[in-house]
Amino acid sequence: MILGDTRTVEVTPQDSRTTVTSNSSEMENIDEGQSDNVIKIPKIEENILKQFTREEAMNDAENFAIEHGLVEHTSLFRRAALAARDGDKYESIPELTEEDRTALFNEIHHRWKQPWALYFIAAVNAMAAVVQGMDETVVNGAQLYYFEEFGITNSWLQGLINASPYLACFTISVWMTEPMNNFFGRRGTIFIMCIVAAVTSIWEAVSHSWVNLMIARFFLGISIGVKSTTVPIYTAESSPPAIRGALTMLWQTFTAFGIMLGYIMDVAFVNVRPDIYLNWRLMLGSTCVAPVVVCCMVWFGPESPRWYMKKNRCSKAFQCLLRLRGVPLLAARDLYYMHVNIRVEKNMKAGRNLMKEMFNIPRNRRAAQSSFLVMFMQQFCGVNIIMYYSSVIFVNAGVSANTAILASLGAGILNFLFALPAVKIIDTWGRRPLLLWTFPIMSICLFFTGFCFWIESESVRLGLVVLGIYLFMIAYSPGEGPVPFTYAAEAFPLYIRDFGMSAAVAITWGFSFLLSVCWPSMLITFKPQGAFSFYAAWCLIGWVAIFFILPETKGRTLEELDQVFSIPTRTHAKYQLRMLRRRIGNLFGSKIEIQGEETLSSVP
């Protein structure tokens, strides 16, 4: 079985030993010698257990149960091994009970029929995202007043104060994620960071100087960075493959809801004693409520089973899976399958330097480059110039501060409403198609918005600028909005997942900081026309990169993604180019033969 382009992995079930041998040329040169019109894609064996015989798989599962204190469940684990190996043929497995077959049927045909514990984790995810969204956008309206109170007129200082949370994110907080998750677990980390979020929100509200406000916002960034890394991982590790994308993307969907609430708080408090600048303090202080709610919720849900497996606490992982799957067979199957793949992952490790392994091991490197790409483009698609500065943009278009804040609320509402369809289609359409369809539309909308600033009529200019921004949010919300955090949370193998997700989130917050600091000065230097066109061009660049680089991940278990990322980037890019040529050729009546195309998981 191929895992990465440099190694073949063989697992011996009887003694749970795994050996790795070099096989560097097979994957890298798979299409050498092919004609220009034919490309052969290697067949990926998605299920590592297919190399076991039925009896070997059952014996291995039984040994696993005995070794980890689950002796009373040996019969269950023997059946679970068959379900893991041949689950798509469950009707022909005589060892399964009728209850087992019903559970496997429902998993396929009623994928949303899940235990309450799974949806409770999704609710925790959603509420933590609300905290995130509000923290990001209440500043949108508040800045119009605290700049005035503190007499801040320098555009670079304005950008630095607004961007200080994201400076903390990419320099400190995301790198705290791995040790905090390792020590406190997913739930404990979320609890601690929500306490930090509540305290810093109050600190912001009572700040007596711009220096004090900037320090408070910097510490708020510690909470933002760790939460944004941990919560998607917690959800992804707890969810079954069929709805993992939908549940994980609730992070971004309800971040959009939190963004909308942030705008609502701005509108609600904008006229509360603006003469003594009480309004912006209430805006920033209003964000202390949601994190307290998350703290109250998080301890009622189960811990991530994969975190327990990482700690070699298999019995606790089994208890969690019983709550999350609701059926003993499904819990045992997922636990055993997780165990088998973790055995293989351990042999991918070259040492203890996770940074080095993220780029030296081909499977990890491809996960990193794909995750980094979508995280980078989440910033350079231009969305956060709207999230952070829409009120300033509307003021530049010629309206009052109150009207600008109200217009920003409209953008927040659209962001949330049009993120909702992605909950369903992210696991049916997939991640790639959502991005490939929406990036060109975002580019057009940004060009349109920027060019509208040349219109002399103030009323026409304002109306079209608002229209362009609203259309951009409609395109962004189901695509580049939910995909990056979902994709990064599932792309990395377990042993490096915390570190890989931290690095990916550092990318998005690092460029968020850069964007936030630079935007006020970009507006002055390049004018709105040039500033919006800059990000419109990046949307087109991102589309090309995603088309050639990004593999599809929908419908795979987190362990099966090891094989998805075993396909070399060069092979993936060549395949996508040939597919594009074939589609163009078909328009003109010519045919380009693609052999084995159904085996490449990234076909849109």
mmCIF file with all atom_site columns, C-alpha atoms in Angstrom, residues 16 19 41 86 138 195 220 244 259 348 403 413 447 540 604:
data_model
loop_
_atom_site.group_PDB
_atom_site.id
_atom_site.type_symbol
_atom_site.label_atom_id
_atom_site.label_alt_id
_atom_site.label_comp_id
_atom_site.label_asym_id
_atom_site.label_entity_id
_atom_site.label_seq_id
_atom_site.pdbx_PDB_ins_code
_atom_site.Cartn_x
_atom_site.Cartn_y
_atom_site.Cartn_z
_atom_site.occupancy
_atom_site.B_iso_or_equiv
_atom_site.pdbx_formal_charge
_atom_site.auth_seq_id
_atom_site.auth_comp_id
_atom_site.auth_asym_id
_atom_site.auth_atom_id
_atom_site.pdbx_PDB_model_num
ATOM 1  C CA . SER A 1 16  ? 0.840   -5.487 15.298  1.00 0.00 ? 16  SER A CA 1
ATOM 2  C CA . THR A 1 19  ? 7.464   -2.122 8.447   1.00 0.00 ? 19  THR A CA 1
ATOM 3  C CA . ILE A 1 41  ? -3.688  7.667  -12.315 1.00 0.00 ? 41  ILE A CA 1
ATOM 4  C CA . ASP A 1 86  ? -16.043 -4.705 4.170   1.00 0.00 ? 86  ASP A CA 1
ATOM 5  C CA . VAL A 1 138 ? -17.504 44.781 16.926  1.00 0.00 ? 138 VAL A CA 1
ATOM 6  C CA . ILE A 1 195 ? -12.275 32.607 30.023  1.00 0.00 ? 195 ILE A CA 1
ATOM 7  C CA . LEU A 1 220 ? -7.710  38.909 23.106  1.00 0.00 ? 220 LEU A CA 1
ATOM 8  C CA . ARG A 1 244 ? -17.646 15.712 8.922   1.00 0.00 ? 244 ARG A CA 1
ATOM 9  C CA . ILE A 1 259 ? -19.906 38.598 12.739  1.00 0.00 ? 259 ILE A CA 1
ATOM 10 C CA . MET A 1 348 ? 5.810   7.897  9.009   1.00 0.00 ? 348 MET A CA 1
ATOM 11 C CA . THR A 1 403 ? -25.477 54.804 8.035   1.00 0.00 ? 403 THR A CA 1
ATOM 12 C CA . ILE A 1 413 ? -26.447 39.236 7.516   1.00 0.00 ? 413 ILE A CA 1
ATOM 13 C CA . PHE A 1 447 ? -13.209 44.865 -9.483  1.00 0.00 ? 447 PHE A CA 1
ATOM 14 C CA . LEU A 1 540 ? -7.776  34.937 -9.896  1.00 0.00 ? 540 LEU A CA 1
ATOM 15 C CA . PRO A 1 604 ? -14.334 18.043 -9.032  1.00 0.00 ? 604 PRO A CA 1
#
